[in-house]
Every structure is written in C-alpha cells, then in structure tokens.
Coordinates of C-alpha atoms and ligand atoms in Angstrom, one line a residue:
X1 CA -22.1 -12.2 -25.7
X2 CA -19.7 -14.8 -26.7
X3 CA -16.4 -13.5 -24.6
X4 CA -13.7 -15.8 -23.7
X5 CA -14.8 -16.7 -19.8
X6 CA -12.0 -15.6 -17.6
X7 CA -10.5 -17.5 -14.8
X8 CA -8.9 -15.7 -11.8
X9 CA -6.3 -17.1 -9.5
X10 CA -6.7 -16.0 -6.4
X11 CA -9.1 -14.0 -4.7
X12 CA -7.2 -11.6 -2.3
X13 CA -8.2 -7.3 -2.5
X14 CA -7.2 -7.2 -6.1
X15 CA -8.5 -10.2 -7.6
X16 CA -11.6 -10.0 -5.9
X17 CA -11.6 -6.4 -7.2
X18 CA -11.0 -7.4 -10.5
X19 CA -13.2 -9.9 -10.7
X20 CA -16.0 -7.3 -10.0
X21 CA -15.0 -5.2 -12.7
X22 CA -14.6 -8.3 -15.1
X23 CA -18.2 -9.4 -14.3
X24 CA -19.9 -5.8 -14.5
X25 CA -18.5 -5.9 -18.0
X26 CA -20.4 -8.9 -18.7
X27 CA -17.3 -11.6 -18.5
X28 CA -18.2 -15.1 -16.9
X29 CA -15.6 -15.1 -13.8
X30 CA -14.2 -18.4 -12.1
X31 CA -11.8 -17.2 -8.9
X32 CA -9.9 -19.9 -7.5
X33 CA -8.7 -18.9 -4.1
X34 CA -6.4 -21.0 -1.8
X35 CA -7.5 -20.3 1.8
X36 CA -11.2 -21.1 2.8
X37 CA -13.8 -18.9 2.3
X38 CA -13.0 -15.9 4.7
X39 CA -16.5 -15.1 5.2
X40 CA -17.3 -18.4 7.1
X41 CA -14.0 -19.2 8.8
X42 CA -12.9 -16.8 9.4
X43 CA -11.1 -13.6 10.3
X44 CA -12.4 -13.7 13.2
X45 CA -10.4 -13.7 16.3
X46 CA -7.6 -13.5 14.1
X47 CA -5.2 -10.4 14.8
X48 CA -6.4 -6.7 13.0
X49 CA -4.3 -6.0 10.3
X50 CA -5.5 -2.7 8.6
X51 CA -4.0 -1.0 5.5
X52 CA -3.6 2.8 4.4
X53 CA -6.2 3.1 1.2
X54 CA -5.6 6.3 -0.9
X55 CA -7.2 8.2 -3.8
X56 CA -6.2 5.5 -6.2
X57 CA -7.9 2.6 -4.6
X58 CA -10.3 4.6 -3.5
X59 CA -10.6 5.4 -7.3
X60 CA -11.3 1.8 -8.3
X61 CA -13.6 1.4 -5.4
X62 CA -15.9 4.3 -6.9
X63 CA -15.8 3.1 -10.1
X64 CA -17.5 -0.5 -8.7
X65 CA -19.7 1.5 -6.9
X66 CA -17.8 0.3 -3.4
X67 CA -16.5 3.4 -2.0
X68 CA -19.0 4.3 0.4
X69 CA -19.2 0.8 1.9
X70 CA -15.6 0.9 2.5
X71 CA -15.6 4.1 3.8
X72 CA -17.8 3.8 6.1
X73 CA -16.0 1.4 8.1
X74 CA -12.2 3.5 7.7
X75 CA -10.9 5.5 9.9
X76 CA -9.7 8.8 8.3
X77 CA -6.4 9.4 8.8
X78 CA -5.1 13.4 8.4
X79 CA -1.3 13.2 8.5
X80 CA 1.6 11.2 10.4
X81 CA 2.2 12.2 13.9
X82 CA 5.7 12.2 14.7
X83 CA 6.2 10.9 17.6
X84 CA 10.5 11.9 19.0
X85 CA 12.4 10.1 21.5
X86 CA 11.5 12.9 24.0
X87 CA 8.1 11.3 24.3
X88 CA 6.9 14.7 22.0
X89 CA 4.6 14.5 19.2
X90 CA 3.4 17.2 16.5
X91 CA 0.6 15.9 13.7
X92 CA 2.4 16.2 9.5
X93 CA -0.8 17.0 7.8
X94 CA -0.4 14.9 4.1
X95 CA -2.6 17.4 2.4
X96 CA -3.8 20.7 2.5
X97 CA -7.6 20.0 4.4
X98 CA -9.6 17.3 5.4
X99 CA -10.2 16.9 1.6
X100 CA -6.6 15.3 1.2
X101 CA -6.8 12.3 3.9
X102 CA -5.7 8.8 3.6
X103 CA -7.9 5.9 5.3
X104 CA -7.0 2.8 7.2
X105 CA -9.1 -0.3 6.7
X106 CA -9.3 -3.4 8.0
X107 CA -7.7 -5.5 5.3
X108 CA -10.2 -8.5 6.5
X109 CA -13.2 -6.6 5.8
X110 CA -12.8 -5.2 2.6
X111 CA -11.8 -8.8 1.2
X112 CA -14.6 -9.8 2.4
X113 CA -16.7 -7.1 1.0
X114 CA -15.0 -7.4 -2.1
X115 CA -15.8 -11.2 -2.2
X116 CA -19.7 -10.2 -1.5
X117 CA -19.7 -7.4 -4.3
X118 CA -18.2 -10.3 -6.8
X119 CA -20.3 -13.0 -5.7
X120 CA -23.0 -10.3 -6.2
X121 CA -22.2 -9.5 -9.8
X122 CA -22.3 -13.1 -10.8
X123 CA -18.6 -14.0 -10.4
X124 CA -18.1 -18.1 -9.3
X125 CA -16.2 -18.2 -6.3
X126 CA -13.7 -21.4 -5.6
X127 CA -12.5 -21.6 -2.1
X128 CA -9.7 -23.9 -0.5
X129 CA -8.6 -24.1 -4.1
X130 CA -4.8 -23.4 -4.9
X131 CA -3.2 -23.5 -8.1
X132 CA 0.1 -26.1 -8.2
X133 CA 0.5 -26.6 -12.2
X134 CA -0.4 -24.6 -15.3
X135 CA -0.3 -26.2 -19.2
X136 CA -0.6 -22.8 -21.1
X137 CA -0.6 -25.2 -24.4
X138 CA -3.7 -27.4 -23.0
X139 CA -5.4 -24.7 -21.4
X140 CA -5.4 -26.9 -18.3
X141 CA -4.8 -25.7 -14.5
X142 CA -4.2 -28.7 -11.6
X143 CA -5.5 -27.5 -8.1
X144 CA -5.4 -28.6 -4.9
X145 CA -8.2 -28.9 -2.2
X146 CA -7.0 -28.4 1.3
X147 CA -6.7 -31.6 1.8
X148 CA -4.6 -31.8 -1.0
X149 CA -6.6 -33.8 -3.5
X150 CA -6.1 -32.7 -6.5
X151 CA -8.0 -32.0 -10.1
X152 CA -7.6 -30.2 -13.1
X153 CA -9.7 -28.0 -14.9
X154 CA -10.0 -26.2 -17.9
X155 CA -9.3 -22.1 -18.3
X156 CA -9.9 -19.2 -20.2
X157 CA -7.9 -16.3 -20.5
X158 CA -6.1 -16.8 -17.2
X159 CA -5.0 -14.3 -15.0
X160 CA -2.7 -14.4 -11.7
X161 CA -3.7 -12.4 -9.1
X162 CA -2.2 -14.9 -6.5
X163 CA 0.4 -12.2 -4.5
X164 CA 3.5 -11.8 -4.2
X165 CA 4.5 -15.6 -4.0
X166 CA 2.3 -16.0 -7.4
X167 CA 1.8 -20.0 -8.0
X168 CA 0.8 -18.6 -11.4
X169 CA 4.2 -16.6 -12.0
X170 CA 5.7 -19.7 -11.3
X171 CA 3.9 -22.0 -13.6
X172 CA 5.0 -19.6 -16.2
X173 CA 8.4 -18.7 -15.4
X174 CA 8.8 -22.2 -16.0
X175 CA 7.3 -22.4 -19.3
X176 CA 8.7 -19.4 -20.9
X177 CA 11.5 -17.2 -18.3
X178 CA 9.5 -13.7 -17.1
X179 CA 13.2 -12.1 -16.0
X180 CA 12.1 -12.5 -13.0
X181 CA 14.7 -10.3 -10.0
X182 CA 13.6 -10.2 -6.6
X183 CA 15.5 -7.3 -4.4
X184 CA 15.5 -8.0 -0.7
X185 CA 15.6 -5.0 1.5
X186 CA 17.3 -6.3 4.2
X187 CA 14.7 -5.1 6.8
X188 CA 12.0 -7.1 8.3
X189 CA 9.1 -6.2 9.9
X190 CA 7.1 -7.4 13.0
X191 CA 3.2 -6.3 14.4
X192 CA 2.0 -5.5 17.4
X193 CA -1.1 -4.3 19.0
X194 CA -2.0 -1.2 21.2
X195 CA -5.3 -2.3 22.2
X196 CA -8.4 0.2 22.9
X197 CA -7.7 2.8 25.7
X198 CA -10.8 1.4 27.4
X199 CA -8.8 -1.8 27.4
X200 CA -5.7 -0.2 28.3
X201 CA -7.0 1.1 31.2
X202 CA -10.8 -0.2 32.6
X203 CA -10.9 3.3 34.7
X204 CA -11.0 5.1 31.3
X205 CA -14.1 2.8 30.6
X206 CA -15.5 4.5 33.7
X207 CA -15.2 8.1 32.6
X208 CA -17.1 7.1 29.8
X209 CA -17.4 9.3 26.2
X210 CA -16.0 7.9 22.8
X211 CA -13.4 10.2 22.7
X212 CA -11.0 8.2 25.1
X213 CA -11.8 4.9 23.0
X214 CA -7.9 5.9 21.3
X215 CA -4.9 5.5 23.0
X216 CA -3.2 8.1 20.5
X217 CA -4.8 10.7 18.4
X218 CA -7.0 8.6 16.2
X219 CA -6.9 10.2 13.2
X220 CA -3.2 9.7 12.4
X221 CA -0.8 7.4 11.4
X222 CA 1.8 7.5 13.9
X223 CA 5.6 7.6 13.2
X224 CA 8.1 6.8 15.6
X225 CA 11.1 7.7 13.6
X226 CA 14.9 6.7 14.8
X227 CA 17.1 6.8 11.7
X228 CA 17.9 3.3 11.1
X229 CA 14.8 2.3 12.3
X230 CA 11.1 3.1 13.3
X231 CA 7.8 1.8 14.1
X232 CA 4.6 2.9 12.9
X233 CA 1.3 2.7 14.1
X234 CA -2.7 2.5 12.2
X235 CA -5.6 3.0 14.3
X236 CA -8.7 0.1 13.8
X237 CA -12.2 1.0 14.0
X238 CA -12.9 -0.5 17.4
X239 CA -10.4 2.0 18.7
X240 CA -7.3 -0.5 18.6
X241 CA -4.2 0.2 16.5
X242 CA -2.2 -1.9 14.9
X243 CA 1.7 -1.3 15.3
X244 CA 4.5 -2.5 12.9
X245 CA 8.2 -2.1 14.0
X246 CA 10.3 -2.0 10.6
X247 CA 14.3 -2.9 11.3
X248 CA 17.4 -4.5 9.7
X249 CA 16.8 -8.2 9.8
X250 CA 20.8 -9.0 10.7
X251 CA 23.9 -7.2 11.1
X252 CA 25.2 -5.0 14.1
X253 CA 22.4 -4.0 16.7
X254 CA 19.5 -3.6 16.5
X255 CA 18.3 -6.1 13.8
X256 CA 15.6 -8.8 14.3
X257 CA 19.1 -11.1 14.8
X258 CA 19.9 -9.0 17.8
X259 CA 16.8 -9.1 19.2
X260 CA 15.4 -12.6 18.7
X261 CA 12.6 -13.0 21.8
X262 CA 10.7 -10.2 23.8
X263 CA 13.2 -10.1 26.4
X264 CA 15.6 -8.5 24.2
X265 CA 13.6 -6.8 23.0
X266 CA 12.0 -5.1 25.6
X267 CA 14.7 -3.9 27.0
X268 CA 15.4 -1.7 23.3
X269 CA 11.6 -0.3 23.3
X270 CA 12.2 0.8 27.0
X271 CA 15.4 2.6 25.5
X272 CA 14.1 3.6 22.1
X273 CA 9.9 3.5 22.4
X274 CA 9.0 4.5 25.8
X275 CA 6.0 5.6 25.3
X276 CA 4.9 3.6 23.0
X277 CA 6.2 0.4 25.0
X278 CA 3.6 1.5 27.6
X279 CA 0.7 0.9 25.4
X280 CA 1.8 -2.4 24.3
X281 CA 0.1 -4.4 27.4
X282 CA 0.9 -7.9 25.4
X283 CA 4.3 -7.0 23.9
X284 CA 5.7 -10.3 25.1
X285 CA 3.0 -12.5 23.4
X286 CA 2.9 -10.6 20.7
X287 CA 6.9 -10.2 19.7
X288 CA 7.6 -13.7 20.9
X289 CA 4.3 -15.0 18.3
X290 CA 4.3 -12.8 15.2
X291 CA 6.8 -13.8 12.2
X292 CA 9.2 -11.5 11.2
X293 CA 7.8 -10.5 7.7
X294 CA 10.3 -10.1 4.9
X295 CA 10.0 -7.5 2.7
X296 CA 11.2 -7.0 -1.1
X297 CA 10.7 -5.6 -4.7
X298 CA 9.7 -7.9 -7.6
X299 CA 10.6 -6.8 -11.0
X300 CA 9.6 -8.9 -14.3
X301 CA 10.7 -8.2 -17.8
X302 CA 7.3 -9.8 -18.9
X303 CA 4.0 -9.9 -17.1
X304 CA 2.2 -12.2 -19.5
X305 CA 2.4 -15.1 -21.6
X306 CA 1.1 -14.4 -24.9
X307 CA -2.4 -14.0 -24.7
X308 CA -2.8 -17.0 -22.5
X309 CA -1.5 -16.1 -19.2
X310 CA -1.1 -12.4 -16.8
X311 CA -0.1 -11.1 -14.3
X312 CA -1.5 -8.2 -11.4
X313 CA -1.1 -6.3 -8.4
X314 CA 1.3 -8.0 -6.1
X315 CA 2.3 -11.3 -8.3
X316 CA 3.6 -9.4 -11.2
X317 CA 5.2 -5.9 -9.1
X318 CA 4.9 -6.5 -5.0
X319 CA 6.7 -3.5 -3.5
X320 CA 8.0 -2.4 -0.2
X321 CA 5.1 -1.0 2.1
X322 CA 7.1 2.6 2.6
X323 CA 4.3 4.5 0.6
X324 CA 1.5 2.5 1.2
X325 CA 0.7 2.2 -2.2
X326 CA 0.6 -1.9 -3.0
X327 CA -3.2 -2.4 -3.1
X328 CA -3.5 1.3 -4.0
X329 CA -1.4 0.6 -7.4
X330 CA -3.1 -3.0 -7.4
X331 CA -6.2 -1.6 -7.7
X332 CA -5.5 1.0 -10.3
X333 CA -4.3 -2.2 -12.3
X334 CA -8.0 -3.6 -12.2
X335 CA -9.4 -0.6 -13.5
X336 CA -7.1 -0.3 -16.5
X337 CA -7.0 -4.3 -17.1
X338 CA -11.3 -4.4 -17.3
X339 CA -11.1 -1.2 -19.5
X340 CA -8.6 -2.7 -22.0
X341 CA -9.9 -6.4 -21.6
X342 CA -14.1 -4.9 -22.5
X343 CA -13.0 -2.5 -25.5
X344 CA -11.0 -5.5 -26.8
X345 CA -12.4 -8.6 -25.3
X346 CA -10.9 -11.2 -27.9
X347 CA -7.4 -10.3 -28.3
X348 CA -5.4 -11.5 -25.1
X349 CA -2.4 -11.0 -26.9
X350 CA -2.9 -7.6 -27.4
X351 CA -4.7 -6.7 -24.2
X352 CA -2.2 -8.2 -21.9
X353 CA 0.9 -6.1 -24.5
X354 CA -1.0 -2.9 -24.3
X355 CA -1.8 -3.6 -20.1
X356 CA 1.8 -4.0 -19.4
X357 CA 2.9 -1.3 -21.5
X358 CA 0.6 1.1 -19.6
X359 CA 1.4 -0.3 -16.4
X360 CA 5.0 -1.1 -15.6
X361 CA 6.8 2.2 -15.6
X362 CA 4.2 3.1 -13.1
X363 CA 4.6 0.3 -11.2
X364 CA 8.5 1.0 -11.7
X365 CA 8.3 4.3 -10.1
X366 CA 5.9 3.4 -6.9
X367 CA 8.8 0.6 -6.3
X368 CA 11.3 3.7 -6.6
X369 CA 9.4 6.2 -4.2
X370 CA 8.1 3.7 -2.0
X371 CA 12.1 2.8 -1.1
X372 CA 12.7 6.5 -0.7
X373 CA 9.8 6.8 1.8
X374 CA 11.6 4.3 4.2
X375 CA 14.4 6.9 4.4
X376 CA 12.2 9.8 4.6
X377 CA 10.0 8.2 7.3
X378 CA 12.3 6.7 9.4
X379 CA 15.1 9.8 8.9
X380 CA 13.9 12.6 7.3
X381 CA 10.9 13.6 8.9
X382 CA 12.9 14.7 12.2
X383 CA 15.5 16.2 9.8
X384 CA 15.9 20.4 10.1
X385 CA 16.8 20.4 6.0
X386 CA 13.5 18.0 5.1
X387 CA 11.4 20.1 7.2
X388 CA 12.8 23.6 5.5
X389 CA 12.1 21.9 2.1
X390 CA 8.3 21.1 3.4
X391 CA 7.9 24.4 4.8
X392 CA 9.1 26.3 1.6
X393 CA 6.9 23.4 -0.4
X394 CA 4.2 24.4 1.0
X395 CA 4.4 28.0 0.6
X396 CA 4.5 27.5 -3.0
X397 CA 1.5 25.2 -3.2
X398 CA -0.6 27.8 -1.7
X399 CA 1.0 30.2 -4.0
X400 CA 1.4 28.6 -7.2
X401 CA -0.7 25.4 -7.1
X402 CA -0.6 25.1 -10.8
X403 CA 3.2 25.1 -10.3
X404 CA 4.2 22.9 -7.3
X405 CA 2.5 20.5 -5.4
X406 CA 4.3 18.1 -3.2
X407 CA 5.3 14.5 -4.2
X408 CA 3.4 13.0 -1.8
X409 CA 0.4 14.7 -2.7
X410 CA 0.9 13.7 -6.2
X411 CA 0.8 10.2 -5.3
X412 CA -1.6 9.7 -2.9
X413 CA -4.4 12.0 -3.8
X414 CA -4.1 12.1 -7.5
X415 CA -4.2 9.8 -10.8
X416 CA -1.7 11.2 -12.3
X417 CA 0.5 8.3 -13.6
X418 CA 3.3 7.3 -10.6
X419 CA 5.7 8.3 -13.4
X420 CA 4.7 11.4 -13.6
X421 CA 5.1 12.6 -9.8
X422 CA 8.2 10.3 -9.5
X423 CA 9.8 12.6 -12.3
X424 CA 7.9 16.6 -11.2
X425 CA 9.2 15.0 -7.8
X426 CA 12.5 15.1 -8.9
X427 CA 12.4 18.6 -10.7
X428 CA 10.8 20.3 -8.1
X429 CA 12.6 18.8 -5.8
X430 CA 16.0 19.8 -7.4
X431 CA 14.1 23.8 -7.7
X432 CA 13.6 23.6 -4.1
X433 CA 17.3 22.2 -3.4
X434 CA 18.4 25.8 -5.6
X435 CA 16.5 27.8 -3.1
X436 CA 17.6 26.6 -0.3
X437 CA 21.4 26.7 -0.9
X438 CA 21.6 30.3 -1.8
X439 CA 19.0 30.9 1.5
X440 CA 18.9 28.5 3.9
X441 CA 16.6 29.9 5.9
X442 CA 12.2 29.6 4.9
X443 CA 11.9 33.2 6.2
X444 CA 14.5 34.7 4.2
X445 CA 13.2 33.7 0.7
X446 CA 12.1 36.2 -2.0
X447 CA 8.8 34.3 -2.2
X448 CA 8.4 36.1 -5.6
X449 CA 11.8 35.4 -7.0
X450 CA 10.6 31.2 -6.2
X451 CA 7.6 31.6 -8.0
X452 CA 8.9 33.2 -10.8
X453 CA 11.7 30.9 -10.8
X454 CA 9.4 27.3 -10.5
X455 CA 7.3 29.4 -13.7
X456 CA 10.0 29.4 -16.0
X457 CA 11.9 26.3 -15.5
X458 CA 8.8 23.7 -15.0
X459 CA 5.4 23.3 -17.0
X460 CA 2.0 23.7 -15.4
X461 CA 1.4 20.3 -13.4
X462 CA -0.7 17.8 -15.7
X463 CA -4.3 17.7 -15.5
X464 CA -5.3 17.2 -11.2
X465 CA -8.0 15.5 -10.8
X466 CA -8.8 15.0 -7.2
X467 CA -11.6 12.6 -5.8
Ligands
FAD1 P1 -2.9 -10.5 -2.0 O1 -3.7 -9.6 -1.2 O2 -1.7 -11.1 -1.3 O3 -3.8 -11.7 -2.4 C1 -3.4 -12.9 -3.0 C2 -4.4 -14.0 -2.9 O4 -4.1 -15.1 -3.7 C3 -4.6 -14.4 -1.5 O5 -5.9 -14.4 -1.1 C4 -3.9 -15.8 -1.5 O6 -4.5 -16.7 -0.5 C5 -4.2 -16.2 -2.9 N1 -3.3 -17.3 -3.3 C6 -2.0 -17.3 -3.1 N2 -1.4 -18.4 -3.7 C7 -2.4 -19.0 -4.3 C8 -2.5 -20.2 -5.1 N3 -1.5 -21.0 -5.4 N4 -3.8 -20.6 -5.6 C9 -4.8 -19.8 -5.4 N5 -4.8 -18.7 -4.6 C10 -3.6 -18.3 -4.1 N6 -0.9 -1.6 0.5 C11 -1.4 -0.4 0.6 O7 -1.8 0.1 -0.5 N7 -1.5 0.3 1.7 C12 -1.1 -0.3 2.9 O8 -1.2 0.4 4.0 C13 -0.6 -1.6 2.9 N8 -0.3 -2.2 4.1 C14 0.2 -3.5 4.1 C15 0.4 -4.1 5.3 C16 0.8 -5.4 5.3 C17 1.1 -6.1 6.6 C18 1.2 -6.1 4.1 C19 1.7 -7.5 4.1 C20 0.9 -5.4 2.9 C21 0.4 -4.1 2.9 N9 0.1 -3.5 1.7 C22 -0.5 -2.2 1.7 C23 0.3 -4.2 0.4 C24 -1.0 -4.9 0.0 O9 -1.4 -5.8 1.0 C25 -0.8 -5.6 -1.3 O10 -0.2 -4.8 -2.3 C26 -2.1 -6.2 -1.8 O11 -2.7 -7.0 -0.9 C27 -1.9 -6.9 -3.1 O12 -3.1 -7.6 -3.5 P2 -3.1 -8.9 -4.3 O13 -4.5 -9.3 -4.4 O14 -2.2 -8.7 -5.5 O15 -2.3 -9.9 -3.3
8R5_2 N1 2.9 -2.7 5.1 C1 1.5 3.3 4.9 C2 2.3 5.3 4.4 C3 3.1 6.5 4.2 C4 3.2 7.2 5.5 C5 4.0 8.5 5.5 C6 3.8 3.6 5.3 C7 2.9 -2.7 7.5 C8 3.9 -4.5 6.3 CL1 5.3 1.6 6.4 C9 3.9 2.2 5.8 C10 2.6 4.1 4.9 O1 4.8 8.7 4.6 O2 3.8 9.3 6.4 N2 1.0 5.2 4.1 O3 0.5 4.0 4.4 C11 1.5 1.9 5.3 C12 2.7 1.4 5.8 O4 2.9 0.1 6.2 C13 1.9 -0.8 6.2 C14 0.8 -0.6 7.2 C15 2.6 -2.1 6.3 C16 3.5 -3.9 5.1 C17 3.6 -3.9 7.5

C-alpha cells in the first residue's frame, strides 16, 4: 500500500483519536506531541479535570472499537440538577430514559487510553516534541525537544491537531492568511474541587456503603444557575467532583477583577453558593492556585493549505464549553477525515476541500448553540417561560416524536448534522413560541390543535439514529 505517511501534530483526545482511525486504515502515523509522554509522567497527582462525552464522541469511540473501555470508567450522568439560591435542587432529565445520558470522563484517562489504542495500531508516537516552524514548500517541520534543542524533519500530508493555540495554524497563517477571527467571550472560568464525601467528612467513612462516596447526587451534572453567572459541577469516578465557576472576567461586580484572591471571593460564594461553598474544604488553595481560563470562538475562512497542510478539532474551530460539545464535534471530525482520507488516500487537495466543506457549517452551528447554552444555563433554566416551553416540548415528543424532539436532544444524542438541529431548533422553537402566546399556560393547550399544527408546518425530523 503505497499511501502518503501522515504526520500528526499533537497528540491530545483528537489527535490521538485520529491517529487510531488513520492507522486502522492502514496509513503509517508519526504524532508529534509537545508535553511528555502522559503515561509515564504523569497525570498523576495532578488535579481531575473530567469532561461531558456525548453520543457523538461516543460515536467515534465505537467505531475504534473504544467505547466500552471508556465507558467503563465514566460516570453516567442523567440530567442537570438545578441547584437555587434557596439551597433547593430538582434533577432536569436531558433525555427521555436512561437510554439518553451523557458521561463524564476523566479527560487524563481517555488520552491516555487513546495514546495506548494508537500505539496499539502501529501509530509512532513523539513525545516532548512541539512544532515551532513549518515550510509547506520543503515539506520540512522544525521541533523542539523540551529542552529546547531543536531539529527538523521531513512530513507527509500534515495535519494540525495541536488545540486551540495550534502551532500549526500559525505556521500557516503565516504562509498563506486562514481569515483567522477569534471572539472573546468576556467570561473566564476557574476550577475547584468538592472532594469525596468520605473525605468531606471521615464519620461518613464510618457509616460505611458506596452510596455516601458523593457529596451530591452522582449521576448529575449540577447547575448552580444565578443569571449573570453560575457554577457547575461533574462528578469523577473516585466519587470527587470537579467544580468550574463561569463569570465575567472584568467590569462591575462580580467578575474575576472584583474578586482577584479567595478572600473576596469567599465572601461572594457565602452570599451566592452556600451550599456549595460548604463542600469546597480547600476553596482558598484552590481559587488562590488555579488560572483563570479564558474562553473564546475561533473561526477560519480556510482550514487547510492546499493539500499540504489541515486543520481539526480545536485548532481549526475551538468553541466555548456551554454545550459540551468540543471533543464531542472533534471527534466526529476524526471519523469523517479517516473516511474521506481511505476512499481517496492520494488527493490532499481534494480530501482536505471536501473535509472542510462537510465540516464547518457544523462546526459553525455548535459555536452558535454552545453561546446560547451559556444563557440558557446560567438564566433560563430557573426561568417560568423556559420551563413552560420544556414542559409543552415534552408533551409533544411523547406525542409526536417523528415531529418534535428537543434541541438538546438533537445534539447530544444524535448524528444528525449540528446544522440541522441548530435550524429544527429554531422552527420548533418559533412553533412552540406560537403556542404559548395565545395560551400561556401547559395545562390549557389543545394538545391536538399542537400536534396538528407542528404536522403541517414542519417535515418529519431527518433520519434518528440513536446509539
Ligand atoms: P487538545 O485536547 O487541546 O489537544 C491538543 C494537543 O496538542 C495537546 O496534547 C497539546 O499538548 C498538543 N500541542 C499543543 N501545541 C503543540 C505544538 N506546538 N507541538 C506539538 N503538540 C502541541 N468538550 C466536550 O466535548 N465536553 C466537555 O465536557 C468539555 N469540557 C472541557 C473542560 C475544560 C476544562 C476544557 C478546557 C475543555 C473542555 N472541552 C469539552 C473541550 C475539549 O477539551 C476540546 O474540544 C478537545 O480537547 C479538543 O481536542 P484537541 O485534540 O483538538 O485539542
Ligand atoms: N469546559 C458540559 C454541558 C451542557 C449542560 C446543560 C456545560 C469546564 C472549561 Cl459549561 C459546560 C456542559 O446544558 O445542562 N454538557 O457538558 C460541560 C461544560 O463545561 C466543561 C466541564 C468545561 C471548559 C471548564
């Protein structure tokens, strides 16, 4: 088989994904990667960051024959719990049964899996390697060792998979200009860490039984919702959760500028988080040592260079993490890219065309609807109006499932194209809207008069296919 090798920069969820795929289609795989070799430095020790995977990454991870591994260490996550600033909470179920769950996973572990699974299909892995120069004309890459030798070496068809501050999309924005625009959201983020309850408390260690390992209800992803603002909260296997507080980074209080160390702080979570504050034993440490994480949208007019250079996942469309859909939508980009790359392996120029002809409106529209989310989560979901739509939404999905089914169910537990539910989002949405004017009230509704009326103004939903 004489394909054009392919060399991979970066080795993060979706390159080390792709590079699976690549090799099981019989490409020789080079992954240069810039931070040592996870699996014998180490995440270890380091703090738990864990990340929502959905049907669509979930997809991918079939397809490499991964799921089950990954699975097995997630913890399955049936709705948000909405926690108000009464200290009650009441569980938002995303789907309609334990069918239609998301899963949190410990973003360590699966790169490491990922890197095992590559290594496994034959891939060559290059660690404490980053790209600092590209010549697209001599097919040359310059890297540096972490000590910051440096060599050069030759490519094949090479593709960026280096994140959201791409080395790659760099070296090629300076070649040729992508149109590259970069829209801050203005909020930053910080994490935090509500360890296990046995932990939390050693006299729950005493009582014994798994069940008390959680400080909240496990099976969640918890929302703590306060219009401008909100924290979140993912649970980690060893019965941890990680907590991320989302808020304007400057501007009138509170911002991250108002509340630069944990004694500020503090103070607001007594006021705002109560409860929550009470399971963060090490807020201090924590708020006073974690960044403040920025967070943006990337937009390119071009996500390749000819046939000689690409771009994926995060390096050619990073998005906000409001839908947690950015390694979700990067690993729908792996599947796509090994499909076009095997059926055409020795046309670049056309595979990387036809890739980012497929790709981008989607990856348009997850940018959209993950900024609407932010709203919807940290505003909507306490909002009498939002929850009338819901209610009356999913009336009709019971009712007429070929007809309606919610937004978010469209995107997380489908593979329908993000386009798609961005724009049946919007129709239904303005359907539902109609209802609810001329009868505010759920109860009141001619249930038939909504069916009939979603039958003859939208087409059946496109083919479902669920996991
Ligand atoms: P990355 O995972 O960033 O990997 C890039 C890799 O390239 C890294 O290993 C990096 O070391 C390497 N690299 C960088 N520069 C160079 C260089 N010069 N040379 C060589 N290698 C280089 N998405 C979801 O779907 N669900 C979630 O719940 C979710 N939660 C998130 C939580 C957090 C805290 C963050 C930050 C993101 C979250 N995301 C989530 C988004 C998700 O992490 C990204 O979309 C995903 O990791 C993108 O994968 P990637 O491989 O493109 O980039
Ligand atoms: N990313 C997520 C959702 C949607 C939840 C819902 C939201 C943290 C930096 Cl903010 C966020 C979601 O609509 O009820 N699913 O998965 C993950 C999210 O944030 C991740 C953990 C995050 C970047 C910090």
């Amino acid at each position: 088989m004489a394909q054009q090798p392919i060399t991979l920069i970066g080795g993060g969820l979706v390159g080390a994904l792709l590079a699976v795929q690549l090799a099981r289609h019989g490409f020789a795989v080079e992954v240069y990667e810039k931070r040592p070799d996870p699996r014998r430095a180490g995440f270890l020790g380091g703090r738990s960051i864990n990340l929502a995977l959905a049907e669509r990454g979930l997809q991918a991870l079939r397809m490499a024959g991964l799921a089950d591994e990954v699975l097995q260490r997630a913890v399955m996550m049936r709705g948000r719990m909405v926690h108000d600033r009464d200290g009650n909470s009441a569980l938002q179920r995303y789907g309609v049964d334990d069918s239609e769950v998301i899963w949190s996973v410990s973003r360590g572990a699966l790169n490491m899996l990922l890197l095992d699974a590559a290594e496994a299909a034959g891939v060559r892995l290059h660690f404490g390697q980053s790209l600092v120069a590209a010549d697209f004309d001599a097919q040359h890459i310059r890297l540096a060792d972490t000590d910051g030798n440096e060599r050069e070496v030759s490519t094949g068809l090479l593709i960026g998979a280096d994140g959201a501050g791409s080395a790659l999309r760099a070296a090629m924005n300076a070649h040729a200009p992508l149109g590259e625009r970069v829209e801050a959201l203005g909020h930053g983020y910080k994490e935090l860490e509500i360890p296990s309850a046995s932990e939390l408390s050693p006299a729950l260690r005493q009582l014994g039984g798994g069940r008390d390992q959680f400080a909240l209800e496990p099976h969640a992803l918890h929302i703590w919702p306060r219009g401008g603002y909100m924290c979140i909260a993912l649970p980690n296997t060893e019965g941890s959760f990680t907590v991320t507080l989302f808020l304007p980074a400057s501007g009138a209080a509170p911002s991250f500028a108002t509340l630069p160390d944990s004694t500020a702080a503090a103070a607001f979570f007594s006021e705002q988080f109560p409860g929550l504050l009470s399971l963060l034993p090490r807020f201090a440490e924590d708020y006073d040592h974690n960044p403040v994480g920025t967070l943006s949208t990337l937009y390119l007019d071009r996500w390749h260079l000819d046939g000689r250079a690409l771009l994926v996942g995060d390096a050619a469309h990073a998005i906000v993490p409001f839908h947690g859909q950015g390694m979700n939508c990067g690993f729908e980009d792996t599947v796509v890219l090994a499909d076009l790359l095997a059926a055409t392996p020795g046309d670049g120029a056309a595979v990387f065309a036809e890739f980012q002809r497929q790709r981008q409106p989607n990856a348009d529209a997850i940018a959209q609807m993950a900024l609407e989310n932010y709203i919807e989560m940290r505003d909507s979901v306490a909002d009498p109006h939002y929850l009338a739509k819901r209610e009356l939404g999913a009336l009709l999905a019971q009712r007429l499932p070929s007809h309606y089914m919610a937004r978010y169910r469209l995107v997380t537990f489908t593979h329908v194209p993000y386009a798609y539910a961005l724009e049946r989002g919007r129709a239904q949405d303005g359907l539902l809207e109609q209802l609810l004017r001329d009868v505010p009230r759920v109860a009141d509704i001619d249930l038939d008069a909504a069916v009939r009326l979603f039958q003859s103004s939208l087409p059946p939903l496109a083919a479902l296919r669920h996991g």
